[in-house]
Amino acid sequence: MEQYSFDQLPRAVSELHKKLDSIQDLLLESRPPIPPAVELLTISQAAEFLNLSVQTLYGKVCHREIPVSKKGKRLYFYKSELEEWIKSGKKKTMTELREKLPSLVSTGKGRRH
């Protein structure tokens, strides 16, 4: 182990700090990403998450309007699927519609027959 004089300590601490930062960066880069936790919700939890009554949610399940998994007599909802379901109902803003208009006109999809 190398001995440092009092005058050399600030430089040695600085070098040590740089090496630790480098080691930390290497560890963070080599760590596999943590997959998001799959969160399953019961009917009552899903109703609370969506701010709907349980009865309304049962109606949406019955009409196949909402993603659901069924195991036996129990219904389960993946929170991520519910979030996607909510996003799928998003209405476009006027700005988004104006931006899309040129591509609709050029492809002929905006024409009525």
mmCIF file of N, CA and C in Angstrom:
data_model
loop_
_atom_site.group_PDB
_atom_site.id
_atom_site.type_symbol
_atom_site.label_atom_id
_atom_site.label_comp_id
_atom_site.label_asym_id
_atom_site.label_seq_id
_atom_site.Cartn_x
_atom_site.Cartn_y
_atom_site.Cartn_z
ATOM 1 N N MET A 1 0.843 -1.169 0.000
ATOM 2 C CA MET A 1 0.000 0.000 0.000
ATOM 3 C C MET A 1 0.887 1.231 0.000
ATOM 4 N N GLU A 2 0.574 2.140 -0.886
ATOM 5 C CA GLU A 2 1.380 3.344 -1.054
ATOM 6 C C GLU A 2 1.068 4.351 0.050
ATOM 7 N N GLN A 3 2.116 4.988 0.557
ATOM 8 C CA GLN A 3 1.972 6.015 1.582
ATOM 9 C C GLN A 3 1.888 7.381 0.910
ATOM 10 N N TYR A 4 0.952 8.213 1.381
ATOM 11 C CA TYR A 4 0.782 9.553 0.822
ATOM 12 C C TYR A 4 1.129 10.579 1.884
ATOM 13 N N SER A 5 1.739 11.659 1.406
ATOM 14 C CA SER A 5 2.003 12.763 2.323
ATOM 15 C C SER A 5 0.735 13.597 2.454
ATOM 16 N N PHE A 6 0.694 14.452 3.426
ATOM 17 C CA PHE A 6 -0.466 15.301 3.640
ATOM 18 C C PHE A 6 -0.761 16.147 2.402
ATOM 19 N N ASP A 7 0.262 16.627 1.732
ATOM 20 C CA ASP A 7 0.092 17.455 0.532
ATOM 21 C C ASP A 7 -0.456 16.644 -0.649
ATOM 22 N N GLN A 8 -0.230 15.342 -0.668
ATOM 23 C CA GLN A 8 -0.690 14.490 -1.768
ATOM 24 C C GLN A 8 -2.134 13.987 -1.575
ATOM 25 N N LEU A 9 -2.673 14.125 -0.384
ATOM 26 C CA LEU A 9 -4.010 13.586 -0.091
ATOM 27 C C LEU A 9 -5.114 14.141 -0.989
ATOM 28 N N PRO A 10 -5.212 15.461 -1.220
ATOM 29 C CA PRO A 10 -6.298 15.940 -2.091
ATOM 30 C C PRO A 10 -6.272 15.308 -3.477
ATOM 31 N N ARG A 11 -5.103 15.176 -4.048
ATOM 32 C CA ARG A 11 -4.987 14.581 -5.376
ATOM 33 C C ARG A 11 -5.363 13.093 -5.332
ATOM 34 N N ALA A 12 -4.917 12.389 -4.301
ATOM 35 C CA ALA A 12 -5.212 10.961 -4.171
ATOM 36 C C ALA A 12 -6.714 10.737 -3.992
ATOM 37 N N VAL A 13 -7.359 11.589 -3.207
ATOM 38 C CA VAL A 13 -8.805 11.461 -3.007
ATOM 39 C C VAL A 13 -9.541 11.746 -4.314
ATOM 40 N N SER A 14 -9.093 12.713 -5.056
ATOM 41 C CA SER A 14 -9.704 13.040 -6.341
ATOM 42 C C SER A 14 -9.590 11.864 -7.312
ATOM 43 N N GLU A 15 -8.423 11.255 -7.377
ATOM 44 C CA GLU A 15 -8.229 10.095 -8.256
ATOM 45 C C GLU A 15 -9.099 8.924 -7.807
ATOM 46 N N LEU A 16 -9.175 8.725 -6.501
ATOM 47 C CA LEU A 16 -10.006 7.660 -5.961
ATOM 48 C C LEU A 16 -11.474 7.888 -6.324
ATOM 49 N N HIS A 17 -11.910 9.117 -6.229
ATOM 50 C CA HIS A 17 -13.295 9.473 -6.570
ATOM 51 C C HIS A 17 -13.566 9.177 -8.052
ATOM 52 N N LYS A 18 -12.627 9.526 -8.936
ATOM 53 C CA LYS A 18 -12.797 9.253 -10.371
ATOM 54 C C LYS A 18 -12.896 7.758 -10.642
ATOM 55 N N LYS A 19 -12.060 6.991 -9.953
ATOM 56 C CA LYS A 19 -12.084 5.541 -10.154
ATOM 57 C C LYS A 19 -13.400 4.941 -9.669
ATOM 58 N N LEU A 20 -13.904 5.414 -8.543
ATOM 59 C CA LEU A 20 -15.180 4.928 -8.049
ATOM 60 C C LEU A 20 -16.318 5.262 -9.002
ATOM 61 N N ASP A 21 -16.298 6.482 -9.560
ATOM 62 C CA ASP A 21 -17.314 6.862 -10.551
ATOM 63 C C ASP A 21 -17.256 5.941 -11.763
ATOM 64 N N SER A 22 -16.044 5.624 -12.187
ATOM 65 C CA SER A 22 -15.858 4.749 -13.341
ATOM 66 C C SER A 22 -16.388 3.342 -13.049
ATOM 67 N N ILE A 23 -16.114 2.835 -11.868
ATOM 68 C CA ILE A 23 -16.608 1.507 -11.469
ATOM 69 C C ILE A 23 -18.133 1.514 -11.406
ATOM 70 N N GLN A 24 -18.692 2.573 -10.839
ATOM 71 C CA GLN A 24 -20.149 2.677 -10.748
ATOM 72 C C GLN A 24 -20.780 2.702 -12.142
ATOM 73 N N ASP A 25 -20.200 3.454 -13.061
ATOM 74 C CA ASP A 25 -20.714 3.500 -14.437
ATOM 75 C C ASP A 25 -20.682 2.117 -15.081
ATOM 76 N N LEU A 26 -19.596 1.389 -14.888
ATOM 77 C CA LEU A 26 -19.480 0.048 -15.458
ATOM 78 C C LEU A 26 -20.537 -0.895 -14.874
ATOM 79 N N LEU A 27 -20.749 -0.801 -13.588
ATOM 80 C CA LEU A 27 -21.746 -1.656 -12.950
ATOM 81 C C LEU A 27 -23.158 -1.346 -13.445
ATOM 82 N N LEU A 28 -23.454 -0.069 -13.595
ATOM 83 C CA LEU A 28 -24.782 0.317 -14.058
ATOM 84 C C LEU A 28 -25.015 -0.089 -15.507
ATOM 85 N N GLU A 29 -23.968 -0.036 -16.327
ATOM 86 C CA GLU A 29 -24.096 -0.426 -17.734
ATOM 87 C C GLU A 29 -24.285 -1.927 -17.879
ATOM 88 N N SER A 30 -23.627 -2.709 -17.033
ATOM 89 C CA SER A 30 -23.679 -4.159 -17.184
ATOM 90 C C SER A 30 -24.900 -4.788 -16.529
ATOM 91 N N ARG A 31 -25.620 -4.028 -15.725
ATOM 92 C CA ARG A 31 -26.799 -4.562 -15.051
ATOM 93 C C ARG A 31 -27.940 -4.705 -16.057
ATOM 94 N N PRO A 32 -28.566 -5.881 -16.103
ATOM 95 C CA PRO A 32 -29.704 -6.038 -17.022
ATOM 96 C C PRO A 32 -30.857 -5.151 -16.569
ATOM 97 N N PRO A 33 -31.611 -4.616 -17.525
ATOM 98 C CA PRO A 33 -32.729 -3.758 -17.140
ATOM 99 C C PRO A 33 -33.766 -4.549 -16.357
ATOM 100 N N ILE A 34 -34.348 -3.901 -15.387
ATOM 101 C CA ILE A 34 -35.370 -4.544 -14.562
ATOM 102 C C ILE A 34 -36.699 -4.461 -15.308
ATOM 103 N N PRO A 35 -37.299 -5.613 -15.595
ATOM 104 C CA PRO A 35 -38.579 -5.576 -16.311
ATOM 105 C C PRO A 35 -39.656 -4.957 -15.425
ATOM 106 N N PRO A 36 -40.580 -4.235 -16.045
ATOM 107 C CA PRO A 36 -41.652 -3.651 -15.235
ATOM 108 C C PRO A 36 -42.490 -4.755 -14.593
ATOM 109 N N ALA A 37 -42.905 -4.505 -13.395
ATOM 110 C CA ALA A 37 -43.713 -5.491 -12.678
ATOM 111 C C ALA A 37 -45.082 -5.608 -13.344
ATOM 112 N N VAL A 38 -45.515 -6.834 -13.517
ATOM 113 C CA VAL A 38 -46.836 -7.080 -14.078
ATOM 114 C C VAL A 38 -47.819 -6.956 -12.920
ATOM 115 N N GLU A 39 -48.720 -6.020 -13.052
ATOM 116 C CA GLU A 39 -49.659 -5.781 -11.973
ATOM 117 C C GLU A 39 -51.046 -6.262 -12.381
ATOM 118 N N LEU A 40 -51.510 -7.297 -11.690
ATOM 119 C CA LEU A 40 -52.846 -7.828 -11.921
ATOM 120 C C LEU A 40 -53.814 -7.161 -10.955
ATOM 121 N N LEU A 41 -54.966 -6.801 -11.461
ATOM 122 C CA LEU A 41 -55.983 -6.155 -10.650
ATOM 123 C C LEU A 41 -57.237 -7.014 -10.612
ATOM 124 N N THR A 42 -57.902 -7.020 -9.476
ATOM 125 C CA THR A 42 -59.208 -7.669 -9.363
ATOM 126 C C THR A 42 -60.247 -6.724 -9.959
ATOM 127 N N ILE A 43 -61.482 -7.185 -10.040
ATOM 128 C CA ILE A 43 -62.541 -6.345 -10.607
ATOM 129 C C ILE A 43 -62.727 -5.067 -9.796
ATOM 130 N N SER A 44 -62.671 -5.169 -8.485
ATOM 131 C CA SER A 44 -62.874 -3.967 -7.658
ATOM 132 C C SER A 44 -61.684 -3.022 -7.770
ATOM 133 N N GLN A 45 -60.470 -3.574 -7.851
ATOM 134 C CA GLN A 45 -59.292 -2.722 -8.027
ATOM 135 C C GLN A 45 -59.299 -2.043 -9.388
ATOM 136 N N ALA A 46 -59.706 -2.792 -10.429
ATOM 137 C CA ALA A 46 -59.780 -2.218 -11.774
ATOM 138 C C ALA A 46 -60.842 -1.127 -11.832
ATOM 139 N N ALA A 47 -61.977 -1.359 -11.180
ATOM 140 C CA ALA A 47 -63.046 -0.360 -11.163
ATOM 141 C C ALA A 47 -62.549 0.915 -10.475
ATOM 142 N N GLU A 48 -61.824 0.748 -9.391
ATOM 143 C CA GLU A 48 -61.286 1.916 -8.682
ATOM 144 C C GLU A 48 -60.246 2.635 -9.550
ATOM 145 N N PHE A 49 -59.375 1.858 -10.211
ATOM 146 C CA PHE A 49 -58.348 2.443 -11.074
ATOM 147 C C PHE A 49 -58.973 3.247 -12.210
ATOM 148 N N LEU A 50 -60.063 2.723 -12.786
ATOM 149 C CA LEU A 50 -60.719 3.372 -13.919
ATOM 150 C C LEU A 50 -61.776 4.388 -13.487
ATOM 151 N N ASN A 51 -62.010 4.460 -12.191
ATOM 152 C CA ASN A 51 -63.024 5.356 -11.640
ATOM 153 C C ASN A 51 -64.411 5.017 -12.207
ATOM 154 N N LEU A 52 -64.701 3.712 -12.252
ATOM 155 C CA LEU A 52 -65.992 3.201 -12.711
ATOM 156 C C LEU A 52 -66.597 2.361 -11.593
ATOM 157 N N SER A 53 -67.892 2.163 -11.643
ATOM 158 C CA SER A 53 -68.516 1.248 -10.686
ATOM 159 C C SER A 53 -68.215 -0.180 -11.136
ATOM 160 N N VAL A 54 -68.253 -1.104 -10.199
ATOM 161 C CA VAL A 54 -68.030 -2.514 -10.527
ATOM 162 C C VAL A 54 -69.085 -2.981 -11.523
ATOM 163 N N GLN A 55 -70.308 -2.539 -11.346
ATOM 164 C CA GLN A 55 -71.403 -2.918 -12.242
ATOM 165 C C GLN A 55 -71.125 -2.444 -13.672
ATOM 166 N N THR A 56 -70.661 -1.204 -13.825
ATOM 167 C CA THR A 56 -70.321 -0.679 -15.157
ATOM 168 C C THR A 56 -69.196 -1.496 -15.781
ATOM 169 N N LEU A 57 -68.217 -1.863 -14.972
ATOM 170 C CA LEU A 57 -67.089 -2.650 -15.473
ATOM 171 C C LEU A 57 -67.558 -4.034 -15.919
ATOM 172 N N TYR A 58 -68.450 -4.664 -15.150
ATOM 173 C CA TYR A 58 -69.015 -5.951 -15.575
ATOM 174 C C TYR A 58 -69.722 -5.805 -16.925
ATOM 175 N N GLY A 59 -70.422 -4.703 -17.127
ATOM 176 C CA GLY A 59 -71.094 -4.461 -18.404
ATOM 177 C C GLY A 59 -70.113 -4.363 -19.550
ATOM 178 N N LYS A 60 -68.991 -3.676 -19.331
ATOM 179 C CA LYS A 60 -67.966 -3.542 -20.375
ATOM 180 C C LYS A 60 -67.326 -4.891 -20.682
ATOM 181 N N VAL A 61 -67.147 -5.715 -19.648
ATOM 182 C CA VAL A 61 -66.605 -7.063 -19.850
ATOM 183 C C VAL A 61 -67.590 -7.894 -20.663
ATOM 184 N N CYS A 62 -68.849 -7.823 -20.303
ATOM 185 C CA CYS A 62 -69.902 -8.590 -20.983
ATOM 186 C C CYS A 62 -69.988 -8.228 -22.465
ATOM 187 N N HIS A 63 -69.818 -6.946 -22.785
ATOM 188 C CA HIS A 63 -69.881 -6.486 -24.173
ATOM 189 C C HIS A 63 -68.513 -6.520 -24.865
ATOM 190 N N ARG A 64 -67.533 -7.109 -24.203
ATOM 191 C CA ARG A 64 -66.158 -7.232 -24.730
ATOM 192 C C ARG A 64 -65.575 -5.881 -25.152
ATOM 193 N N GLU A 65 -65.813 -4.874 -24.337
ATOM 194 C CA GLU A 65 -65.316 -3.530 -24.614
ATOM 195 C C GLU A 65 -63.974 -3.254 -23.946
ATOM 196 N N ILE A 66 -63.552 -4.145 -23.065
ATOM 197 C CA ILE A 66 -62.368 -3.887 -22.254
ATOM 198 C C ILE A 66 -61.538 -5.166 -22.155
ATOM 199 N N PRO A 67 -60.203 -5.063 -22.155
ATOM 200 C CA PRO A 67 -59.373 -6.273 -22.052
ATOM 201 C C PRO A 67 -59.484 -6.896 -20.661
ATOM 202 N N VAL A 68 -59.698 -8.200 -20.631
ATOM 203 C CA VAL A 68 -59.878 -8.910 -19.365
ATOM 204 C C VAL A 68 -59.340 -10.327 -19.498
ATOM 205 N N SER A 69 -58.908 -10.892 -18.386
ATOM 206 C CA SER A 69 -58.517 -12.302 -18.331
ATOM 207 C C SER A 69 -59.425 -12.985 -17.326
ATOM 208 N N LYS A 70 -59.804 -14.213 -17.640
ATOM 209 C CA LYS A 70 -60.717 -14.937 -16.760
ATOM 210 C C LYS A 70 -60.087 -16.261 -16.371
ATOM 211 N N LYS A 71 -60.081 -16.545 -15.091
ATOM 212 C CA LYS A 71 -59.586 -17.816 -14.581
ATOM 213 C C LYS A 71 -60.669 -18.358 -13.663
ATOM 214 N N GLY A 72 -61.348 -19.406 -14.122
ATOM 215 C CA GLY A 72 -62.483 -19.923 -13.363
ATOM 216 C C GLY A 72 -63.596 -18.885 -13.396
ATOM 217 N N LYS A 73 -64.078 -18.511 -12.226
ATOM 218 C CA LYS A 73 -65.138 -17.510 -12.147
ATOM 219 C C LYS A 73 -64.582 -16.119 -11.860
ATOM 220 N N ARG A 74 -63.284 -15.998 -11.767
ATOM 221 C CA ARG A 74 -62.673 -14.722 -11.402
ATOM 222 C C ARG A 74 -62.176 -13.960 -12.628
ATOM 223 N N LEU A 75 -62.344 -12.647 -12.567
ATOM 224 C CA LEU A 75 -61.860 -11.764 -13.629
ATOM 225 C C LEU A 75 -60.613 -11.037 -13.143
ATOM 226 N N TYR A 76 -59.636 -10.928 -14.022
ATOM 227 C CA TYR A 76 -58.405 -10.219 -13.705
ATOM 228 C C TYR A 76 -58.101 -9.241 -14.830
ATOM 229 N N PHE A 77 -57.492 -8.145 -14.459
ATOM 230 C CA PHE A 77 -57.151 -7.098 -15.411
ATOM 231 C C PHE A 77 -55.676 -6.760 -15.252
ATOM 232 N N TYR A 78 -54.962 -6.686 -16.374
ATOM 233 C CA TYR A 78 -53.582 -6.216 -16.347
ATOM 234 C C TYR A 78 -53.626 -4.689 -16.387
ATOM 235 N N LYS A 79 -52.955 -4.084 -15.429
ATOM 236 C CA LYS A 79 -52.969 -2.623 -15.349
ATOM 237 C C LYS A 79 -52.427 -2.006 -16.639
ATOM 238 N N SER A 80 -51.381 -2.595 -17.205
ATOM 239 C CA SER A 80 -50.791 -2.065 -18.440
ATOM 240 C C SER A 80 -51.802 -2.121 -19.595
ATOM 241 N N GLU A 81 -52.605 -3.193 -19.660
ATOM 242 C CA GLU A 81 -53.619 -3.296 -20.719
ATOM 243 C C GLU A 81 -54.723 -2.258 -20.527
ATOM 244 N N LEU A 82 -55.077 -1.997 -19.282
ATOM 245 C CA LEU A 82 -56.091 -0.971 -19.016
ATOM 246 C C LEU A 82 -55.569 0.408 -19.413
ATOM 247 N N GLU A 83 -54.290 0.656 -19.135
ATOM 248 C CA GLU A 83 -53.694 1.940 -19.532
ATOM 249 C C GLU A 83 -53.706 2.089 -21.046
ATOM 250 N N GLU A 84 -53.376 1.017 -21.774
ATOM 251 C CA GLU A 84 -53.403 1.056 -23.239
ATOM 252 C C GLU A 84 -54.831 1.251 -23.744
ATOM 253 N N TRP A 85 -55.788 0.602 -23.097
ATOM 254 C CA TRP A 85 -57.192 0.742 -23.473
ATOM 255 C C TRP A 85 -57.630 2.195 -23.325
ATOM 256 N N ILE A 86 -57.214 2.827 -22.255
ATOM 257 C CA ILE A 86 -57.543 4.245 -22.040
ATOM 258 C C ILE A 86 -56.908 5.094 -23.142
ATOM 259 N N LYS A 87 -55.641 4.829 -23.441
ATOM 260 C CA LYS A 87 -54.935 5.601 -24.470
ATOM 261 C C LYS A 87 -55.569 5.420 -25.843
ATOM 262 N N SER A 88 -56.119 4.236 -26.110
ATOM 263 C CA SER A 88 -56.702 3.983 -27.431
ATOM 264 C C SER A 88 -57.938 4.833 -27.688
ATOM 265 N N GLY A 89 -58.544 5.349 -26.642
ATOM 266 C CA GLY A 89 -59.724 6.184 -26.800
ATOM 267 C C GLY A 89 -59.402 7.665 -26.882
ATOM 268 N N LYS A 90 -58.119 7.998 -26.956
ATOM 269 C CA LYS A 90 -57.701 9.398 -26.991
ATOM 270 C C LYS A 90 -58.173 10.073 -28.272
ATOM 271 N N LYS A 91 -58.769 11.214 -28.129
ATOM 272 C CA LYS A 91 -59.193 11.996 -29.292
ATOM 273 C C LYS A 91 -58.045 12.915 -29.701
ATOM 274 N N LYS A 92 -57.848 13.054 -30.995
ATOM 275 C CA LYS A 92 -56.767 13.896 -31.501
ATOM 276 C C LYS A 92 -57.107 15.373 -31.322
ATOM 277 N N THR A 93 -56.059 16.151 -31.036
ATOM 278 C CA THR A 93 -56.240 17.598 -30.930
ATOM 279 C C THR A 93 -56.321 18.182 -32.332
ATOM 280 N N MET A 94 -56.775 19.418 -32.435
ATOM 281 C CA MET A 94 -56.847 20.089 -33.739
ATOM 282 C C MET A 94 -55.468 20.161 -34.372
ATOM 283 N N THR A 95 -54.447 20.400 -33.586
ATOM 284 C CA THR A 95 -53.075 20.469 -34.111
ATOM 285 C C THR A 95 -52.679 19.125 -34.716
ATOM 286 N N GLU A 96 -52.981 18.018 -34.017
ATOM 287 C CA GLU A 96 -52.651 16.692 -34.539
ATOM 288 C C GLU A 96 -53.420 16.405 -35.821
ATOM 289 N N LEU A 97 -54.677 16.814 -35.879
ATOM 290 C CA LEU A 97 -55.476 16.607 -37.089
ATOM 291 C C LEU A 97 -54.924 17.414 -38.259
ATOM 292 N N ARG A 98 -54.535 18.664 -37.995
ATOM 293 C CA ARG A 98 -53.959 19.499 -39.065
ATOM 294 C C ARG A 98 -52.656 18.918 -39.583
ATOM 295 N N GLU A 99 -51.841 18.354 -38.683
ATOM 296 C CA GLU A 99 -50.566 17.766 -39.092
ATOM 297 C C GLU A 99 -50.782 16.526 -39.956
ATOM 298 N N LYS A 100 -51.843 15.786 -39.689
ATOM 299 C CA LYS A 100 -52.113 14.562 -40.434
ATOM 300 C C LYS A 100 -52.839 14.824 -41.752
ATOM 301 N N LEU A 101 -53.469 15.969 -41.885
ATOM 302 C CA LEU A 101 -54.278 16.293 -43.056
ATOM 303 C C LEU A 101 -53.516 16.163 -44.382
ATOM 304 N N PRO A 102 -52.297 16.708 -44.531
ATOM 305 C CA PRO A 102 -51.596 16.573 -45.822
ATOM 306 C C PRO A 102 -51.397 15.117 -46.247
ATOM 307 N N SER A 103 -51.097 14.215 -45.306
ATOM 308 C CA SER A 103 -50.898 12.816 -45.692
ATOM 309 C C SER A 103 -52.220 12.156 -46.083
ATOM 310 N N LEU A 104 -53.322 12.554 -45.473
ATOM 311 C CA LEU A 104 -54.627 12.001 -45.846
ATOM 312 C C LEU A 104 -55.036 12.443 -47.239
ATOM 313 N N VAL A 105 -54.771 13.710 -47.553
ATOM 314 C CA VAL A 105 -55.132 14.245 -48.865
ATOM 315 C C VAL A 105 -54.294 13.586 -49.950
ATOM 316 N N SER A 106 -52.985 13.405 -49.700
ATOM 317 C CA SER A 106 -52.110 12.834 -50.727
ATOM 318 C C SER A 106 -52.389 11.360 -50.974
ATOM 319 N N THR A 107 -52.867 10.625 -49.976
ATOM 320 C CA THR A 107 -53.157 9.200 -50.169
ATOM 321 C C THR A 107 -54.590 8.955 -50.602
ATOM 322 N N GLY A 108 -55.402 9.987 -50.566
ATOM 323 C CA GLY A 108 -56.795 9.848 -50.972
ATOM 324 C C GLY A 108 -57.698 9.296 -49.886
ATOM 325 N N LYS A 109 -57.170 9.126 -48.672
ATOM 326 C CA LYS A 109 -57.982 8.572 -47.600
ATOM 327 C C LYS A 109 -58.982 9.580 -47.055
ATOM 328 N N GLY A 110 -58.781 10.838 -47.339
ATOM 329 C CA GLY A 110 -59.691 11.849 -46.849
ATOM 330 C C GLY A 110 -60.892 12.073 -47.754
ATOM 331 N N ARG A 111 -60.922 11.383 -48.895
ATOM 332 C CA ARG A 111 -62.007 11.573 -49.862
ATOM 333 C C ARG A 111 -63.235 10.791 -49.458
ATOM 334 N N ARG A 112 -64.382 11.364 -49.753
ATOM 335 C CA ARG A 112 -65.642 10.661 -49.526
ATOM 336 C C ARG A 112 -66.190 10.215 -50.868
ATOM 337 N N HIS A 113 -66.863 9.095 -50.866
ATOM 338 C CA HIS A 113 -67.455 8.570 -52.109
ATOM 339 C C HIS A 113 -68.936 8.702 -52.075
#
